[in-house]
Amino acid sequence: MPTVHRESVALGKLTPHGDAAPTDDLAPDQLAAVTHTSGPARVIAPAGSGKTRVLTARLRHLLRDRRYEPDIVTAVAYNTRAAG
């Protein structure tokens, strides 16, 4: 019988220090999403527009620049490519 669904889990850790992707090439609205300070944000954009890049830049910003403790930040990606 063929397998229809497959489940797997990969656990990784984002490194906030060291070689971080530069935010210089983000558009102004993307940079605003990365650095906003008041409450949750929703990123809505078409495929290929850089949503995953914004989210990983946001995580690095929270960990490196705003000094969030890594133990309180969780990110879930739908595949390992998106997880970086």
PDB file of N, CA and C in Angstrom:
ATOM      1  N   MET A   1       0.855  -1.175   0.000  1.00  0.00           N
ATOM      2  CA  MET A   1       0.000   0.000   0.000  1.00  0.00           C
ATOM      3  C   MET A   1       0.904   1.243   0.000  1.00  0.00           C
ATOM      4  N   PRO A   2       0.675   2.195  -0.884  1.00  0.00           N
ATOM      5  CA  PRO A   2       1.512   3.400  -0.933  1.00  0.00           C
ATOM      6  C   PRO A   2       1.243   4.331   0.242  1.00  0.00           C
ATOM      7  N   THR A   3       2.256   5.067   0.605  1.00  0.00           N
ATOM      8  CA  THR A   3       2.126   6.055   1.668  1.00  0.00           C
ATOM      9  C   THR A   3       1.568   7.340   1.087  1.00  0.00           C
ATOM     10  N   VAL A   4       0.489   7.825   1.668  1.00  0.00           N
ATOM     11  CA  VAL A   4      -0.145   9.050   1.186  1.00  0.00           C
ATOM     12  C   VAL A   4       0.416  10.260   1.906  1.00  0.00           C
ATOM     13  N   HIS A   5       0.651  10.127   3.185  1.00  0.00           N
ATOM     14  CA  HIS A   5       1.145  11.244   3.986  1.00  0.00           C
ATOM     15  C   HIS A   5       2.419  10.822   4.711  1.00  0.00           C
ATOM     16  N   ARG A   6       3.267  11.785   4.934  1.00  0.00           N
ATOM     17  CA  ARG A   6       4.493  11.519   5.669  1.00  0.00           C
ATOM     18  C   ARG A   6       4.677  12.645   6.670  1.00  0.00           C
ATOM     19  N   GLU A   7       5.008  12.302   7.881  1.00  0.00           N
ATOM     20  CA  GLU A   7       5.261  13.301   8.906  1.00  0.00           C
ATOM     21  C   GLU A   7       6.711  13.223   9.332  1.00  0.00           C
ATOM     22  N   SER A   8       7.304  14.373   9.525  1.00  0.00           N
ATOM     23  CA  SER A   8       8.647  14.414  10.090  1.00  0.00           C
ATOM     24  C   SER A   8       8.815  15.735  10.817  1.00  0.00           C
ATOM     25  N   VAL A   9       9.712  15.733  11.750  1.00  0.00           N
ATOM     26  CA  VAL A   9       9.979  16.927  12.536  1.00  0.00           C
ATOM     27  C   VAL A   9      11.478  17.170  12.514  1.00  0.00           C
ATOM     28  N   ALA A  10      11.846  18.399  12.263  1.00  0.00           N
ATOM     29  CA  ALA A  10      13.256  18.785  12.318  1.00  0.00           C
ATOM     30  C   ALA A  10      13.372  19.939  13.293  1.00  0.00           C
ATOM     31  N   LEU A  11      14.249  19.804  14.237  1.00  0.00           N
ATOM     32  CA  LEU A  11      14.448  20.840  15.234  1.00  0.00           C
ATOM     33  C   LEU A  11      15.741  21.558  14.922  1.00  0.00           C
ATOM     34  N   GLY A  12      15.669  22.861  14.858  1.00  0.00           N
ATOM     35  CA  GLY A  12      16.858  23.649  14.575  1.00  0.00           C
ATOM     36  C   GLY A  12      16.902  24.860  15.474  1.00  0.00           C
ATOM     37  N   LYS A  13      18.016  25.538  15.432  1.00  0.00           N
ATOM     38  CA  LYS A  13      18.179  26.717  16.265  1.00  0.00           C
ATOM     39  C   LYS A  13      18.710  27.845  15.394  1.00  0.00           C
ATOM     40  N   LEU A  14      17.999  28.957  15.378  1.00  0.00           N
ATOM     41  CA  LEU A  14      18.430  30.132  14.639  1.00  0.00           C
ATOM     42  C   LEU A  14      19.558  30.796  15.403  1.00  0.00           C
ATOM     43  N   THR A  15      20.629  31.091  14.732  1.00  0.00           N
ATOM     44  CA  THR A  15      21.766  31.751  15.368  1.00  0.00           C
ATOM     45  C   THR A  15      21.605  33.254  15.237  1.00  0.00           C
ATOM     46  N   PRO A  16      21.347  33.956  16.335  1.00  0.00           N
ATOM     47  CA  PRO A  16      21.133  35.399  16.243  1.00  0.00           C
ATOM     48  C   PRO A  16      22.407  36.180  16.027  1.00  0.00           C
ATOM     49  N   HIS A  17      23.549  35.594  16.337  1.00  0.00           N
ATOM     50  CA  HIS A  17      24.824  36.281  16.191  1.00  0.00           C
ATOM     51  C   HIS A  17      25.563  35.695  15.000  1.00  0.00           C
ATOM     52  N   GLY A  18      26.560  36.374  14.552  1.00  0.00           N
ATOM     53  CA  GLY A  18      27.336  35.851  13.439  1.00  0.00           C
ATOM     54  C   GLY A  18      26.788  36.341  12.119  1.00  0.00           C
ATOM     55  N   ASP A  19      26.817  35.480  11.131  1.00  0.00           N
ATOM     56  CA  ASP A  19      26.402  35.860   9.786  1.00  0.00           C
ATOM     57  C   ASP A  19      24.886  35.933   9.692  1.00  0.00           C
ATOM     58  N   ALA A  20      24.372  37.106   9.839  1.00  0.00           N
ATOM     59  CA  ALA A  20      22.935  37.319   9.701  1.00  0.00           C
ATOM     60  C   ALA A  20      22.670  37.931   8.338  1.00  0.00           C
ATOM     61  N   ALA A  21      21.538  37.590   7.764  1.00  0.00           N
ATOM     62  CA  ALA A  21      21.166  38.169   6.478  1.00  0.00           C
ATOM     63  C   ALA A  21      20.978  39.673   6.648  1.00  0.00           C
ATOM     64  N   PRO A  22      21.578  40.473   5.780  1.00  0.00           N
ATOM     65  CA  PRO A  22      21.447  41.927   5.923  1.00  0.00           C
ATOM     66  C   PRO A  22      20.025  42.381   5.636  1.00  0.00           C
ATOM     67  N   THR A  23      19.613  43.415   6.320  1.00  0.00           N
ATOM     68  CA  THR A  23      18.272  43.963   6.092  1.00  0.00           C
ATOM     69  C   THR A  23      18.319  45.162   5.165  1.00  0.00           C
ATOM     70  N   ASP A  24      19.507  45.499   4.658  1.00  0.00           N
ATOM     71  CA  ASP A  24      19.641  46.657   3.778  1.00  0.00           C
ATOM     72  C   ASP A  24      18.834  46.519   2.495  1.00  0.00           C
ATOM     73  N   ASP A  25      18.665  45.292   2.012  1.00  0.00           N
ATOM     74  CA  ASP A  25      17.960  45.105   0.753  1.00  0.00           C
ATOM     75  C   ASP A  25      16.463  44.845   0.927  1.00  0.00           C
ATOM     76  N   LEU A  26      15.944  45.016   2.134  1.00  0.00           N
ATOM     77  CA  LEU A  26      14.505  44.892   2.347  1.00  0.00           C
ATOM     78  C   LEU A  26      13.807  46.170   1.907  1.00  0.00           C
ATOM     79  N   ALA A  27      12.614  46.012   1.369  1.00  0.00           N
ATOM     80  CA  ALA A  27      11.794  47.169   1.009  1.00  0.00           C
ATOM     81  C   ALA A  27      11.334  47.858   2.292  1.00  0.00           C
ATOM     82  N   PRO A  28      10.946  49.133   2.223  1.00  0.00           N
ATOM     83  CA  PRO A  28      10.518  49.847   3.434  1.00  0.00           C
ATOM     84  C   PRO A  28       9.387  49.149   4.194  1.00  0.00           C
ATOM     85  N   ASP A  29       8.403  48.589   3.481  1.00  0.00           N
ATOM     86  CA  ASP A  29       7.314  47.907   4.184  1.00  0.00           C
ATOM     87  C   ASP A  29       7.795  46.609   4.824  1.00  0.00           C
ATOM     88  N   GLN A  30       8.749  45.920   4.196  1.00  0.00           N
ATOM     89  CA  GLN A  30       9.318  44.714   4.793  1.00  0.00           C
ATOM     90  C   GLN A  30      10.117  45.063   6.048  1.00  0.00           C
ATOM     91  N   LEU A  31      10.912  46.118   5.976  1.00  0.00           N
ATOM     92  CA  LEU A  31      11.694  46.550   7.134  1.00  0.00           C
ATOM     93  C   LEU A  31      10.782  46.975   8.281  1.00  0.00           C
ATOM     94  N   ALA A  32       9.654  47.605   7.956  1.00  0.00           N
ATOM     95  CA  ALA A  32       8.687  47.986   8.990  1.00  0.00           C
ATOM     96  C   ALA A  32       8.133  46.748   9.690  1.00  0.00           C
ATOM     97  N   ALA A  33       7.884  45.679   8.936  1.00  0.00           N
ATOM     98  CA  ALA A  33       7.394  44.435   9.538  1.00  0.00           C
ATOM     99  C   ALA A  33       8.463  43.797  10.424  1.00  0.00           C
ATOM    100  N   VAL A  34       9.714  43.904  10.027  1.00  0.00           N
ATOM    101  CA  VAL A  34      10.815  43.326  10.801  1.00  0.00           C
ATOM    102  C   VAL A  34      10.997  44.062  12.121  1.00  0.00           C
ATOM    103  N   THR A  35      10.861  45.383  12.117  1.00  0.00           N
ATOM    104  CA  THR A  35      11.229  46.186  13.290  1.00  0.00           C
ATOM    105  C   THR A  35      10.055  46.740  14.082  1.00  0.00           C
ATOM    106  N   HIS A  36       8.821  46.400  13.732  1.00  0.00           N
ATOM    107  CA  HIS A  36       7.682  46.979  14.457  1.00  0.00           C
ATOM    108  C   HIS A  36       7.737  46.606  15.940  1.00  0.00           C
ATOM    109  N   THR A  37       7.162  47.462  16.782  1.00  0.00           N
ATOM    110  CA  THR A  37       7.282  47.256  18.226  1.00  0.00           C
ATOM    111  C   THR A  37       5.957  47.098  18.951  1.00  0.00           C
ATOM    112  N   SER A  38       4.834  47.312  18.304  1.00  0.00           N
ATOM    113  CA  SER A  38       3.567  47.327  19.040  1.00  0.00           C
ATOM    114  C   SER A  38       2.677  46.154  18.663  1.00  0.00           C
ATOM    115  N   GLY A  39       2.753  45.105  19.435  1.00  0.00           N
ATOM    116  CA  GLY A  39       1.849  43.979  19.277  1.00  0.00           C
ATOM    117  C   GLY A  39       2.157  43.102  18.080  1.00  0.00           C
ATOM    118  N   PRO A  40       1.241  42.171  17.802  1.00  0.00           N
ATOM    119  CA  PRO A  40       1.453  41.240  16.697  1.00  0.00           C
ATOM    120  C   PRO A  40       1.328  41.938  15.345  1.00  0.00           C
ATOM    121  N   ALA A  41       1.879  41.306  14.333  1.00  0.00           N
ATOM    122  CA  ALA A  41       1.777  41.815  12.966  1.00  0.00           C
ATOM    123  C   ALA A  41       1.353  40.670  12.058  1.00  0.00           C
ATOM    124  N   ARG A  42       0.708  41.027  10.983  1.00  0.00           N
ATOM    125  CA  ARG A  42       0.301  40.038   9.989  1.00  0.00           C
ATOM    126  C   ARG A  42       0.978  40.407   8.679  1.00  0.00           C
ATOM    127  N   VAL A  43       1.650  39.455   8.073  1.00  0.00           N
ATOM    128  CA  VAL A  43       2.330  39.684   6.800  1.00  0.00           C
ATOM    129  C   VAL A  43       1.513  39.001   5.711  1.00  0.00           C
ATOM    130  N   ILE A  44       0.934  39.805   4.839  1.00  0.00           N
ATOM    131  CA  ILE A  44       0.114  39.288   3.747  1.00  0.00           C
ATOM    132  C   ILE A  44       0.738  39.767   2.441  1.00  0.00           C
ATOM    133  N   ALA A  45       1.124  38.833   1.599  1.00  0.00           N
ATOM    134  CA  ALA A  45       1.759  39.185   0.332  1.00  0.00           C
ATOM    135  C   ALA A  45       1.689  37.973  -0.596  1.00  0.00           C
ATOM    136  N   PRO A  46       1.848  38.201  -1.892  1.00  0.00           N
ATOM    137  CA  PRO A  46       1.792  37.079  -2.834  1.00  0.00           C
ATOM    138  C   PRO A  46       3.030  36.190  -2.748  1.00  0.00           C
ATOM    139  N   ALA A  47       2.923  35.037  -3.369  1.00  0.00           N
ATOM    140  CA  ALA A  47       4.040  34.091  -3.402  1.00  0.00           C
ATOM    141  C   ALA A  47       5.271  34.738  -4.025  1.00  0.00           C
ATOM    142  N   GLY A  48       6.421  34.456  -3.434  1.00  0.00           N
ATOM    143  CA  GLY A  48       7.676  34.957  -3.974  1.00  0.00           C
ATOM    144  C   GLY A  48       8.007  36.390  -3.623  1.00  0.00           C
ATOM    145  N   SER A  49       7.252  36.984  -2.710  1.00  0.00           N
ATOM    146  CA  SER A  49       7.456  38.400  -2.383  1.00  0.00           C
ATOM    147  C   SER A  49       8.414  38.623  -1.218  1.00  0.00           C
ATOM    148  N   GLY A  50       8.838  37.554  -0.542  1.00  0.00           N
ATOM    149  CA  GLY A  50       9.800  37.701   0.541  1.00  0.00           C
ATOM    150  C   GLY A  50       9.231  37.554   1.936  1.00  0.00           C
ATOM    151  N   LYS A  51       8.076  36.908   2.085  1.00  0.00           N
ATOM    152  CA  LYS A  51       7.472  36.737   3.413  1.00  0.00           C
ATOM    153  C   LYS A  51       8.377  35.935   4.345  1.00  0.00           C
ATOM    154  N   THR A  52       8.926  34.835   3.852  1.00  0.00           N
ATOM    155  CA  THR A  52       9.797  34.010   4.688  1.00  0.00           C
ATOM    156  C   THR A  52      11.043  34.784   5.076  1.00  0.00           C
ATOM    157  N   ARG A  53      11.589  35.544   4.162  1.00  0.00           N
ATOM    158  CA  ARG A  53      12.770  36.383   4.457  1.00  0.00           C
ATOM    159  C   ARG A  53      12.454  37.397   5.541  1.00  0.00           C
ATOM    160  N   VAL A  54      11.273  38.006   5.466  1.00  0.00           N
ATOM    161  CA  VAL A  54      10.852  38.974   6.486  1.00  0.00           C
ATOM    162  C   VAL A  54      10.726  38.285   7.838  1.00  0.00           C
ATOM    163  N   LEU A  55      10.133  37.109   7.864  1.00  0.00           N
ATOM    164  CA  LEU A  55       9.939  36.409   9.136  1.00  0.00           C
ATOM    165  C   LEU A  55      11.266  35.985   9.765  1.00  0.00           C
ATOM    166  N   THR A  56      12.207  35.502   8.963  1.00  0.00           N
ATOM    167  CA  THR A  56      13.503  35.132   9.538  1.00  0.00           C
ATOM    168  C   THR A  56      14.281  36.369   9.977  1.00  0.00           C
ATOM    169  N   ALA A  57      14.156  37.457   9.234  1.00  0.00           N
ATOM    170  CA  ALA A  57      14.797  38.712   9.660  1.00  0.00           C
ATOM    171  C   ALA A  57      14.162  39.212  10.951  1.00  0.00           C
ATOM    172  N   ARG A  58      12.852  39.036  11.080  1.00  0.00           N
ATOM    173  CA  ARG A  58      12.148  39.438  12.305  1.00  0.00           C
ATOM    174  C   ARG A  58      12.648  38.630  13.502  1.00  0.00           C
ATOM    175  N   LEU A  59      12.794  37.334  13.324  1.00  0.00           N
ATOM    176  CA  LEU A  59      13.293  36.496  14.414  1.00  0.00           C
ATOM    177  C   LEU A  59      14.696  36.920  14.827  1.00  0.00           C
ATOM    178  N   ARG A  60      15.558  37.153  13.853  1.00  0.00           N
ATOM    179  CA  ARG A  60      16.916  37.617  14.184  1.00  0.00           C
ATOM    180  C   ARG A  60      16.876  38.955  14.909  1.00  0.00           C
ATOM    181  N   HIS A  61      16.001  39.851  14.469  1.00  0.00           N
ATOM    182  CA  HIS A  61      15.861  41.163  15.109  1.00  0.00           C
ATOM    183  C   HIS A  61      15.434  41.009  16.572  1.00  0.00           C
ATOM    184  N   LEU A  62      14.457  40.141  16.813  1.00  0.00           N
ATOM    185  CA  LEU A  62      13.992  39.932  18.187  1.00  0.00           C
ATOM    186  C   LEU A  62      15.103  39.367  19.068  1.00  0.00           C
ATOM    187  N   LEU A  63      15.847  38.416  18.544  1.00  0.00           N
ATOM    188  CA  LEU A  63      16.888  37.762  19.336  1.00  0.00           C
ATOM    189  C   LEU A  63      18.130  38.628  19.497  1.00  0.00           C
ATOM    190  N   ARG A  64      18.573  39.247  18.432  1.00  0.00           N
ATOM    191  CA  ARG A  64      19.836  39.983  18.473  1.00  0.00           C
ATOM    192  C   ARG A  64      19.654  41.422  18.948  1.00  0.00           C
ATOM    193  N   ASP A  65      18.722  42.151  18.339  1.00  0.00           N
ATOM    194  CA  ASP A  65      18.601  43.583  18.613  1.00  0.00           C
ATOM    195  C   ASP A  65      17.726  43.890  19.827  1.00  0.00           C
ATOM    196  N   ARG A  66      16.652  43.126  20.002  1.00  0.00           N
ATOM    197  CA  ARG A  66      15.759  43.383  21.130  1.00  0.00           C
ATOM    198  C   ARG A  66      16.032  42.453  22.301  1.00  0.00           C
ATOM    199  N   ARG A  67      17.014  41.580  22.155  1.00  0.00           N
ATOM    200  CA  ARG A  67      17.516  40.718  23.228  1.00  0.00           C
ATOM    201  C   ARG A  67      16.453  39.789  23.834  1.00  0.00           C
ATOM    202  N   TYR A  68      15.550  39.289  22.998  1.00  0.00           N
ATOM    203  CA  TYR A  68      14.616  38.276  23.477  1.00  0.00           C
ATOM    204  C   TYR A  68      15.404  37.019  23.811  1.00  0.00           C
ATOM    205  N   GLU A  69      14.965  36.302  24.811  1.00  0.00           N
ATOM    206  CA  GLU A  69      15.581  35.030  25.163  1.00  0.00           C
ATOM    207  C   GLU A  69      15.147  33.983  24.134  1.00  0.00           C
ATOM    208  N   PRO A  70      16.072  33.231  23.578  1.00  0.00           N
ATOM    209  CA  PRO A  70      15.712  32.223  22.576  1.00  0.00           C
ATOM    210  C   PRO A  70      14.692  31.204  23.077  1.00  0.00           C
ATOM    211  N   ASP A  71      14.672  30.961  24.377  1.00  0.00           N
ATOM    212  CA  ASP A  71      13.747  29.973  24.931  1.00  0.00           C
ATOM    213  C   ASP A  71      12.289  30.404  24.867  1.00  0.00           C
ATOM    214  N   ILE A  72      12.002  31.685  24.626  1.00  0.00           N
ATOM    215  CA  ILE A  72      10.610  32.134  24.590  1.00  0.00           C
ATOM    216  C   ILE A  72      10.114  32.404  23.169  1.00  0.00           C
ATOM    217  N   VAL A  73      10.957  32.166  22.178  1.00  0.00           N
ATOM    218  CA  VAL A  73      10.582  32.418  20.789  1.00  0.00           C
ATOM    219  C   VAL A  73      10.445  31.083  20.067  1.00  0.00           C
ATOM    220  N   THR A  74       9.308  30.872  19.432  1.00  0.00           N
ATOM    221  CA  THR A  74       9.068  29.652  18.671  1.00  0.00           C
ATOM    222  C   THR A  74       8.625  30.020  17.268  1.00  0.00           C
ATOM    223  N   ALA A  75       9.187  29.357  16.299  1.00  0.00           N
ATOM    224  CA  ALA A  75       8.773  29.539  14.911  1.00  0.00           C
ATOM    225  C   ALA A  75       8.533  28.166  14.310  1.00  0.00           C
ATOM    226  N   VAL A  76       7.485  28.046  13.540  1.00  0.00           N
ATOM    227  CA  VAL A  76       7.147  26.789  12.888  1.00  0.00           C
ATOM    228  C   VAL A  76       7.090  27.044  11.390  1.00  0.00           C
ATOM    229  N   ALA A  77       7.788  26.224  10.619  1.00  0.00           N
ATOM    230  CA  ALA A  77       7.792  26.355   9.167  1.00  0.00           C
ATOM    231  C   ALA A  77       7.160  25.111   8.557  1.00  0.00           C
ATOM    232  N   TYR A  78       6.593  25.273   7.393  1.00  0.00           N
ATOM    233  CA  TYR A  78       5.913  24.150   6.756  1.00  0.00           C
ATOM    234  C   TYR A  78       6.880  23.188   6.068  1.00  0.00           C
ATOM    235  N   ASN A  79       8.120  23.603   5.849  1.00  0.00           N
ATOM    236  CA  ASN A  79       9.121  22.686   5.303  1.00  0.00           C
ATOM    237  C   ASN A  79      10.521  23.136   5.722  1.00  0.00           C
ATOM    238  N   THR A  80      11.507  22.273   5.521  1.00  0.00           N
ATOM    239  CA  THR A  80      12.856  22.605   5.976  1.00  0.00           C
ATOM    240  C   THR A  80      13.493  23.702   5.140  1.00  0.00           C
ATOM    241  N   ARG A  81      13.087  23.848   3.898  1.00  0.00           N
ATOM    242  CA  ARG A  81      13.626  24.938   3.076  1.00  0.00           C
ATOM    243  C   ARG A  81      13.201  26.288   3.643  1.00  0.00           C
ATOM    244  N   ALA A  82      11.953  26.413   4.036  1.00  0.00           N
ATOM    245  CA  ALA A  82      11.469  27.662   4.629  1.00  0.00           C
ATOM    246  C   ALA A  82      12.112  27.910   5.985  1.00  0.00           C
ATOM    247  N   ALA A  83      12.432  26.853   6.687  1.00  0.00           N
ATOM    248  CA  ALA A  83      13.045  27.005   8.009  1.00  0.00           C
ATOM    249  C   ALA A  83      14.484  27.485   7.927  1.00  0.00           C
ATOM    250  N   GLY A  84      15.078  27.399   6.749  1.00  0.00           N
ATOM    251  CA  GLY A  84      16.444  27.891   6.555  1.00  0.00           C
ATOM    252  C   GLY A  84      17.435  26.984   7.145  1.00  0.00           C
TER     253      GLY A  84
END
